[in-house]
mmCIF file of C-alpha atoms and ligand atoms in Angstrom:
data_model
loop_
_atom_site.group_PDB
_atom_site.id
_atom_site.type_symbol
_atom_site.label_atom_id
_atom_site.label_comp_id
_atom_site.label_asym_id
_atom_site.label_seq_id
_atom_site.Cartn_x
_atom_site.Cartn_y
_atom_site.Cartn_z
ATOM 1 C CA UNK A 46 -5.739 -204.133 -14.041
ATOM 2 C CA UNK A 47 -6.941 -207.232 -12.314
ATOM 3 C CA UNK A 48 -6.898 -209.226 -15.106
ATOM 4 C CA UNK A 49 -3.489 -208.135 -15.966
ATOM 5 C CA UNK A 50 -2.078 -209.502 -12.592
ATOM 6 C CA UNK A 51 -3.865 -212.593 -13.271
ATOM 7 C CA UNK A 52 -2.414 -213.607 -16.451
ATOM 8 C CA UNK A 53 1.177 -212.341 -15.368
ATOM 9 C CA UNK A 54 0.892 -215.547 -13.160
ATOM 10 C CA UNK A 55 0.534 -217.560 -16.681
ATOM 11 C CA UNK A 56 3.646 -216.518 -18.134
ATOM 12 C CA UNK A 57 5.120 -218.173 -14.962
ATOM 13 C CA UNK A 58 4.011 -221.527 -16.259
ATOM 14 C CA UNK A 59 6.004 -221.078 -19.465
ATOM 15 C CA UNK A 60 9.736 -222.296 -19.808
ATOM 16 C CA UNK A 61 11.673 -221.561 -22.841
ATOM 17 C CA UNK A 62 14.391 -224.381 -23.775
ATOM 18 C CA UNK A 63 17.418 -223.669 -25.551
ATOM 19 C CA UNK A 64 19.275 -226.969 -26.858
ATOM 20 C CA UNK A 65 22.801 -226.648 -27.048
ATOM 21 C CA UNK A 66 23.292 -223.116 -28.294
ATOM 22 C CA UNK A 67 26.699 -222.943 -29.602
ATOM 23 C CA UNK A 68 27.143 -218.994 -29.172
ATOM 24 C CA UNK A 69 26.350 -218.139 -25.305
ATOM 25 C CA UNK A 70 25.796 -214.564 -26.863
ATOM 26 C CA UNK A 71 22.441 -215.814 -27.805
ATOM 27 C CA UNK A 72 21.538 -217.227 -24.372
ATOM 28 C CA UNK A 73 21.904 -213.708 -23.120
ATOM 29 C CA UNK A 74 20.078 -212.162 -26.081
ATOM 30 C CA UNK A 75 17.253 -214.858 -25.458
ATOM 31 C CA UNK A 76 17.170 -213.688 -22.036
ATOM 32 C CA UNK A 77 16.443 -210.386 -22.916
ATOM 33 C CA UNK A 78 13.882 -211.271 -25.498
ATOM 34 C CA UNK A 79 12.073 -213.320 -22.583
ATOM 35 C CA UNK A 80 12.037 -210.593 -20.282
ATOM 36 C CA UNK A 81 11.035 -207.882 -22.633
ATOM 37 C CA UNK A 82 7.486 -210.079 -23.015
ATOM 38 C CA UNK A 83 7.384 -210.915 -19.093
ATOM 39 C CA UNK A 84 8.717 -214.534 -19.124
ATOM 40 C CA UNK A 85 11.451 -215.603 -16.585
ATOM 41 C CA UNK A 86 11.897 -219.142 -16.783
ATOM 42 C CA UNK A 87 14.902 -220.280 -19.133
ATOM 43 C CA UNK A 88 16.520 -223.748 -19.272
ATOM 44 C CA UNK A 89 19.771 -224.495 -21.438
ATOM 45 C CA UNK A 90 20.717 -227.982 -22.410
ATOM 46 C CA UNK A 91 24.397 -227.405 -22.303
ATOM 47 C CA UNK A 92 27.593 -228.531 -20.432
ATOM 48 C CA UNK A 93 28.967 -225.074 -20.516
ATOM 49 C CA UNK A 94 29.029 -222.236 -18.044
ATOM 50 C CA UNK A 95 25.962 -219.904 -19.667
ATOM 51 C CA UNK A 96 27.589 -217.076 -17.630
ATOM 52 C CA UNK A 97 30.317 -215.396 -19.851
ATOM 53 C CA UNK A 98 31.209 -211.750 -20.168
ATOM 54 C CA UNK A 99 29.130 -211.860 -23.707
ATOM 55 C CA UNK A 100 25.999 -213.651 -22.609
ATOM 56 C CA UNK A 101 25.810 -210.899 -19.712
ATOM 57 C CA UNK A 102 26.821 -208.054 -22.042
ATOM 58 C CA UNK A 103 23.836 -209.276 -24.343
ATOM 59 C CA UNK A 104 21.353 -209.834 -21.650
ATOM 60 C CA UNK A 105 21.495 -206.207 -20.864
ATOM 61 C CA UNK A 106 18.683 -205.486 -18.289
ATOM 62 C CA UNK A 107 17.817 -209.086 -18.206
ATOM 63 C CA UNK A 108 21.066 -210.495 -16.544
ATOM 64 C CA UNK A 109 18.564 -211.891 -13.492
ATOM 65 C CA UNK A 110 16.779 -213.928 -16.086
ATOM 66 C CA UNK A 111 20.222 -215.301 -17.558
ATOM 67 C CA UNK A 112 21.512 -216.060 -13.709
ATOM 68 C CA UNK A 113 18.429 -217.722 -12.745
ATOM 69 C CA UNK A 114 18.599 -220.261 -16.246
ATOM 70 C CA UNK A 115 18.610 -223.759 -15.165
ATOM 71 C CA UNK A 116 21.230 -225.966 -17.146
ATOM 72 C CA UNK A 117 20.438 -229.696 -17.630
ATOM 73 C CA UNK A 118 22.667 -232.160 -19.263
ATOM 74 C CA UNK A 119 19.716 -233.452 -21.564
ATOM 75 C CA UNK A 120 16.653 -232.227 -22.787
ATOM 76 C CA UNK A 121 14.630 -235.081 -21.016
ATOM 77 C CA UNK A 122 15.936 -233.461 -18.059
ATOM 78 C CA UNK A 123 14.997 -230.137 -18.901
ATOM 79 C CA UNK A 124 11.378 -231.026 -20.064
ATOM 80 C CA UNK A 125 10.844 -233.708 -17.129
ATOM 81 C CA UNK A 126 8.104 -231.643 -15.335
ATOM 82 C CA UNK A 127 6.337 -230.062 -18.351
ATOM 83 C CA UNK A 128 3.488 -231.538 -19.292
ATOM 84 C CA UNK A 129 2.799 -229.790 -22.825
ATOM 85 C CA UNK A 130 5.792 -229.041 -25.353
ATOM 86 C CA UNK A 131 6.393 -227.161 -28.491
ATOM 87 C CA UNK A 132 9.411 -227.622 -30.605
ATOM 88 C CA UNK A 133 10.363 -225.255 -32.808
ATOM 89 C CA UNK A 134 12.030 -225.451 -36.685
ATOM 90 C CA UNK A 135 12.929 -223.702 -39.234
ATOM 91 C CA UNK A 136 12.119 -226.970 -41.582
ATOM 92 C CA UNK A 137 8.258 -227.509 -42.031
ATOM 93 C CA UNK A 138 7.831 -230.535 -43.211
ATOM 94 C CA UNK A 139 10.196 -232.804 -40.777
ATOM 95 C CA UNK A 140 8.429 -234.954 -38.588
ATOM 96 C CA UNK A 141 4.686 -235.109 -39.232
ATOM 97 C CA UNK A 142 3.290 -233.846 -35.872
ATOM 98 C CA UNK A 143 0.888 -231.186 -35.912
ATOM 99 C CA UNK A 144 2.570 -228.199 -37.321
ATOM 100 C CA UNK A 145 1.424 -224.429 -36.499
ATOM 101 C CA UNK A 146 2.392 -220.717 -36.988
ATOM 102 C CA UNK A 147 3.241 -219.029 -33.539
ATOM 103 C CA UNK A 148 -0.170 -217.331 -33.455
ATOM 104 C CA UNK A 149 -2.213 -220.750 -34.007
ATOM 105 C CA UNK A 150 0.270 -222.720 -31.316
ATOM 106 C CA UNK A 151 -0.058 -220.009 -28.685
ATOM 107 C CA UNK A 152 -3.888 -220.639 -29.165
ATOM 108 C CA UNK A 153 -3.319 -224.331 -28.476
ATOM 109 C CA UNK A 154 -1.203 -224.197 -25.608
ATOM 110 C CA UNK A 155 -2.862 -221.387 -23.626
ATOM 111 C CA UNK A 156 -5.502 -223.616 -22.279
ATOM 112 C CA UNK A 157 -3.184 -225.706 -20.952
ATOM 113 C CA UNK A 158 -1.241 -222.649 -19.411
ATOM 114 C CA UNK A 159 -4.185 -221.300 -17.905
ATOM 115 C CA UNK A 160 -5.127 -224.587 -16.465
ATOM 116 C CA UNK A 161 -1.802 -224.265 -14.516
ATOM 117 C CA UNK A 162 0.168 -226.718 -16.595
ATOM 118 C CA UNK A 163 3.786 -226.185 -17.033
ATOM 119 C CA UNK A 164 4.764 -225.697 -20.872
ATOM 120 C CA UNK A 165 7.959 -225.657 -22.441
ATOM 121 C CA UNK A 166 8.902 -224.035 -25.810
ATOM 122 C CA UNK A 167 12.102 -225.714 -27.050
ATOM 123 C CA UNK A 168 14.515 -223.855 -29.595
ATOM 124 C CA UNK A 169 17.268 -225.782 -31.465
ATOM 125 C CA UNK A 170 20.967 -225.336 -32.199
ATOM 126 C CA UNK A 171 22.184 -222.471 -34.285
ATOM 127 C CA UNK A 172 23.408 -224.445 -36.806
ATOM 128 C CA UNK A 173 21.481 -227.723 -37.115
ATOM 129 C CA UNK A 174 18.115 -226.927 -35.262
ATOM 130 C CA UNK A 175 16.697 -229.809 -33.207
ATOM 131 C CA UNK A 176 17.201 -233.573 -34.264
ATOM 132 C CA UNK A 177 13.876 -235.389 -35.523
ATOM 133 C CA UNK A 178 14.494 -237.412 -32.326
ATOM 134 C CA UNK A 179 13.995 -233.991 -30.257
ATOM 135 C CA UNK A 180 11.411 -233.299 -32.457
ATOM 136 C CA UNK A 181 9.635 -236.165 -31.576
ATOM 137 C CA UNK A 182 9.451 -235.447 -27.991
ATOM 138 C CA UNK A 183 7.182 -232.489 -28.515
ATOM 139 C CA UNK A 184 3.344 -232.221 -28.546
ATOM 140 C CA UNK A 185 3.380 -229.880 -31.472
ATOM 141 C CA UNK A 186 5.845 -228.050 -33.828
ATOM 142 C CA UNK A 187 5.668 -224.326 -34.387
ATOM 143 C CA UNK A 188 7.347 -222.811 -37.833
ATOM 144 C CA UNK A 189 7.919 -219.172 -37.933
ATOM 145 C CA UNK A 190 6.683 -218.098 -41.704
ATOM 146 C CA UNK A 191 9.475 -216.428 -43.612
ATOM 147 C CA UNK A 192 11.298 -215.852 -46.747
ATOM 148 C CA UNK A 193 11.497 -219.558 -48.244
ATOM 149 C CA UNK A 194 14.568 -218.609 -49.647
ATOM 150 C CA UNK A 195 16.038 -217.976 -46.354
ATOM 151 C CA UNK A 196 14.020 -218.989 -43.479
ATOM 152 C CA UNK A 197 16.379 -219.483 -40.519
ATOM 153 C CA UNK A 198 15.674 -216.814 -38.046
ATOM 154 C CA UNK A 199 18.491 -216.093 -35.304
ATOM 155 C CA UNK A 200 17.966 -218.222 -32.282
ATOM 156 C CA UNK A 201 17.115 -215.312 -29.888
ATOM 157 C CA UNK A 202 14.895 -213.670 -32.561
ATOM 158 C CA UNK A 203 12.939 -216.747 -32.917
ATOM 159 C CA UNK A 204 12.610 -216.760 -29.218
ATOM 160 C CA UNK A 205 11.481 -212.784 -29.266
ATOM 161 C CA UNK A 206 8.432 -213.989 -31.633
ATOM 162 C CA UNK A 207 7.398 -216.655 -29.815
ATOM 163 C CA UNK A 208 7.401 -214.503 -26.539
ATOM 164 C CA UNK A 209 5.851 -211.729 -28.066
ATOM 165 C CA UNK A 210 3.000 -214.378 -29.213
ATOM 166 C CA UNK A 211 2.509 -215.721 -25.917
ATOM 167 C CA UNK A 212 2.320 -212.421 -24.076
ATOM 168 C CA UNK A 213 -0.424 -211.038 -26.715
ATOM 169 C CA UNK A 214 -2.378 -214.239 -25.803
ATOM 170 C CA UNK A 215 -2.018 -214.623 -22.239
ATOM 171 C CA UNK A 216 -1.745 -210.624 -21.204
ATOM 172 C CA UNK A 217 -2.941 -208.339 -23.959
ATOM 173 C CA UNK A 218 -6.291 -210.306 -24.866
ATOM 174 C CA UNK A 219 -7.149 -210.118 -21.381
ATOM 175 C CA UNK A 220 -8.391 -206.595 -21.802
ATOM 176 C CA UNK A 221 -11.056 -208.379 -24.223
ATOM 177 C CA UNK A 222 -13.988 -209.199 -22.167
ATOM 178 C CA UNK A 223 -15.002 -211.898 -23.839
ATOM 179 C CA UNK A 224 -11.495 -213.437 -23.649
ATOM 180 C CA UNK A 225 -11.372 -212.684 -19.840
ATOM 181 C CA UNK A 226 -14.989 -214.709 -19.534
ATOM 182 C CA UNK A 227 -13.577 -217.569 -21.198
ATOM 183 C CA UNK A 228 -10.370 -217.520 -19.019
ATOM 184 C CA UNK A 229 -12.338 -217.567 -15.751
ATOM 185 C CA UNK A 230 -14.524 -220.357 -17.158
ATOM 186 C CA UNK A 231 -11.282 -222.361 -18.006
ATOM 187 C CA UNK A 232 -9.784 -221.351 -14.697
ATOM 188 C CA UNK A 233 -13.122 -222.575 -12.660
ATOM 189 C CA UNK A 234 -13.107 -225.976 -14.602
ATOM 190 C CA UNK A 235 -9.516 -226.488 -13.211
ATOM 191 C CA UNK A 236 -10.839 -229.187 -10.860
ATOM 192 C CA UNK A 237 -12.601 -231.296 -13.637
ATOM 193 C CA UNK A 238 -9.711 -230.919 -15.826
ATOM 194 C CA UNK A 239 -8.045 -234.070 -16.790
ATOM 195 C CA UNK A 240 -4.157 -233.003 -16.636
ATOM 196 C CA UNK A 241 -1.819 -234.001 -19.300
ATOM 197 C CA UNK A 242 1.041 -236.501 -18.279
ATOM 198 C CA UNK A 243 4.583 -235.217 -16.945
ATOM 199 C CA UNK A 244 7.344 -235.742 -19.925
ATOM 200 C CA UNK A 245 9.330 -238.112 -17.627
ATOM 201 C CA UNK A 246 6.367 -240.485 -17.191
ATOM 202 C CA UNK A 247 5.727 -240.765 -21.191
ATOM 203 C CA UNK A 248 9.338 -241.009 -21.529
ATOM 204 C CA UNK A 249 9.308 -243.818 -19.120
ATOM 205 C CA UNK A 250 6.347 -245.233 -20.902
ATOM 206 C CA UNK A 251 8.215 -245.318 -24.137
ATOM 207 C CA UNK A 252 11.258 -246.769 -22.537
ATOM 208 C CA UNK A 253 9.524 -249.456 -21.256
ATOM 209 C CA UNK A 254 7.633 -250.108 -24.669
ATOM 210 C CA UNK A 255 10.997 -250.255 -26.049
ATOM 211 C CA UNK A 256 12.764 -252.494 -23.510
ATOM 212 C CA UNK A 257 9.849 -255.039 -23.796
ATOM 213 C CA UNK A 258 9.639 -255.047 -27.579
ATOM 214 C CA UNK A 259 13.340 -255.687 -27.750
ATOM 215 C CA UNK A 260 12.393 -258.505 -25.228
ATOM 216 C CA UNK A 261 9.913 -260.217 -26.931
ATOM 217 C CA UNK A 262 12.104 -260.013 -30.130
ATOM 218 C CA UNK A 263 9.929 -257.502 -32.231
ATOM 219 C CA UNK A 264 12.852 -255.929 -33.549
ATOM 220 C CA UNK A 265 14.161 -259.391 -34.953
ATOM 221 C CA UNK A 266 17.979 -258.584 -33.728
ATOM 222 C CA UNK A 267 17.756 -255.126 -35.386
ATOM 223 C CA UNK A 268 16.679 -251.923 -33.301
ATOM 224 C CA UNK A 269 13.930 -250.345 -35.356
ATOM 225 C CA UNK A 270 13.924 -246.614 -34.711
ATOM 226 C CA UNK A 271 11.428 -246.282 -37.378
ATOM 227 C CA UNK A 272 8.773 -248.002 -35.638
ATOM 228 C CA UNK A 273 9.522 -246.398 -32.313
ATOM 229 C CA UNK A 274 9.238 -243.067 -34.039
ATOM 230 C CA UNK A 275 5.767 -244.136 -35.413
ATOM 231 C CA UNK A 276 4.783 -245.191 -32.070
ATOM 232 C CA UNK A 277 5.596 -241.834 -30.360
ATOM 233 C CA UNK A 278 3.612 -240.113 -33.382
ATOM 234 C CA UNK A 279 0.609 -242.627 -32.457
ATOM 235 C CA UNK A 280 0.593 -241.476 -28.777
ATOM 236 C CA UNK A 281 1.413 -237.776 -29.531
ATOM 237 C CA UNK A 282 -1.970 -237.646 -31.468
ATOM 238 C CA UNK A 283 -3.902 -239.612 -29.127
ATOM 239 C CA UNK A 284 -3.190 -236.435 -26.691
ATOM 240 C CA UNK A 285 -2.900 -238.774 -23.699
ATOM 241 C CA UNK A 286 -4.130 -237.436 -20.213
ATOM 242 C CA UNK A 287 -2.119 -238.785 -17.126
ATOM 243 C CA UNK A 288 -4.985 -241.009 -16.217
ATOM 244 C CA UNK A 289 -5.388 -242.574 -19.543
ATOM 245 C CA UNK A 290 -1.249 -243.005 -19.739
ATOM 246 C CA UNK A 291 -1.733 -244.999 -16.268
ATOM 247 C CA UNK A 292 -4.143 -247.036 -17.926
ATOM 248 C CA UNK A 293 -2.127 -247.563 -21.015
ATOM 249 C CA UNK A 294 0.939 -248.827 -18.810
ATOM 250 C CA UNK A 295 -1.006 -250.857 -16.128
ATOM 251 C CA UNK A 296 -2.840 -253.051 -19.026
ATOM 252 C CA UNK A 297 0.504 -253.592 -21.120
ATOM 253 C CA UNK A 298 2.485 -254.356 -17.810
ATOM 254 C CA UNK A 299 -0.018 -256.936 -16.860
ATOM 255 C CA UNK A 300 -0.074 -258.394 -20.366
ATOM 256 C CA UNK A 301 3.708 -258.890 -20.201
ATOM 257 C CA UNK A 302 3.593 -260.296 -16.790
ATOM 258 C CA UNK A 303 1.143 -262.787 -17.985
ATOM 259 C CA UNK A 304 3.062 -263.555 -20.847
ATOM 260 C CA UNK A 305 6.016 -264.350 -18.670
ATOM 261 C CA UNK A 306 3.978 -266.586 -16.604
ATOM 262 C CA UNK A 307 2.953 -268.568 -19.628
ATOM 263 C CA UNK A 308 6.434 -268.863 -20.915
ATOM 264 C CA UNK A 309 8.032 -270.027 -17.306
HETATM 265 N N1 LIG B 548 19.714 -224.753 -39.941
HETATM 266 C C1 LIG B 548 18.573 -224.832 -38.709
HETATM 267 C C2 LIG B 548 18.147 -223.594 -38.379
HETATM 268 C C3 LIG B 548 18.510 -223.254 -36.878
HETATM 269 S S1 LIG B 548 18.184 -221.848 -36.237
HETATM 270 C C4 LIG B 548 17.227 -225.750 -38.879
HETATM 271 O O1 LIG B 548 17.127 -226.255 -40.114
HETATM 272 O O2 LIG B 548 16.482 -226.027 -38.015
HETATM 273 C C5 LIG B 548 18.460 -221.833 -34.586
HETATM 274 C C6 LIG B 548 16.802 -222.012 -34.174
HETATM 275 O O3 LIG B 548 16.008 -221.184 -34.222
HETATM 276 C C7 LIG B 548 15.891 -223.521 -34.685
HETATM 277 O O4 LIG B 548 16.271 -224.534 -34.020
HETATM 278 C C8 LIG B 548 14.939 -222.953 -34.265
HETATM 279 O O5 LIG B 548 14.271 -223.344 -32.666
HETATM 280 C C9 LIG B 548 14.757 -221.518 -34.430
HETATM 281 N N2 LIG B 548 14.016 -220.929 -35.495
HETATM 282 C C10 LIG B 548 14.895 -220.300 -36.491
HETATM 283 N N3 LIG B 548 14.092 -220.135 -37.762
HETATM 284 C C11 LIG B 548 12.917 -220.416 -37.287
HETATM 285 C C12 LIG B 548 11.676 -220.482 -38.037
HETATM 286 N N4 LIG B 548 11.632 -220.013 -39.168
HETATM 287 N N5 LIG B 548 10.380 -221.054 -37.211
HETATM 288 C C13 LIG B 548 10.490 -221.377 -36.169
HETATM 289 N N6 LIG B 548 11.994 -221.923 -35.237
HETATM 290 C C14 LIG B 548 12.735 -220.885 -36.082
#
């Protein structure tokens, strides 16, 4: 029972993010899907008022989760304080980042969640999903294995699948003694744990790189989105810690200052 309480707190480190849902009923259903699995933090990237008669009706007993949802004007703002981000997609080959099934993905996310990092799982628009640019903001991708002839689940149903797997791993598994021992070990290691950078710090580094690549004429007048996307993939593969990001930032900034001095 004690383990159970302990792991309930782990679910508190998880945020579900819906990007520009067009049907607000889906936001209510997503809140219900989350609450049934013990998740409470919902973020929505939207300029709409998400509290409508339809969303409230579909939330049913999860109206508290819906009413507490945070609305953001952009995905970057919704992810600002997240340290690990997973993006979900019905397409399974979009942007060569690590691609997992829900269960494997949760196994990958769990150590970060257990160590107290904020984790976001991002879901896309009903018609078009997440853009490649949005997927590139994620550390890993999740595809729910489905009928290849019709693989697009309803938005709230995919939230249900992921919320279920998160609960299975972080709560139900705690009944297993070996798992619980590993979790305790991970928690004891917390102090030696090198945290991942916050999403906003990574984004600020990418913006800094882009600005300086433009300034030094790397793009030869044209804005090369492809190179920037490749750079994001390289950094995503490196799985940087916050400290490593600081080193990269510091060394690059120092070289730039030096180059400016030589030029002057
Ligand atoms: N045609 C869109 C489908 C959007 S469905 C596309 O190509 O992505 C709305 C959202 O539900 C998706 O953005 C994703 O977040 C989630 N979703 C639906 N089916 C999924 C699947 N099989 N695997 C992972 N996520 C899925």
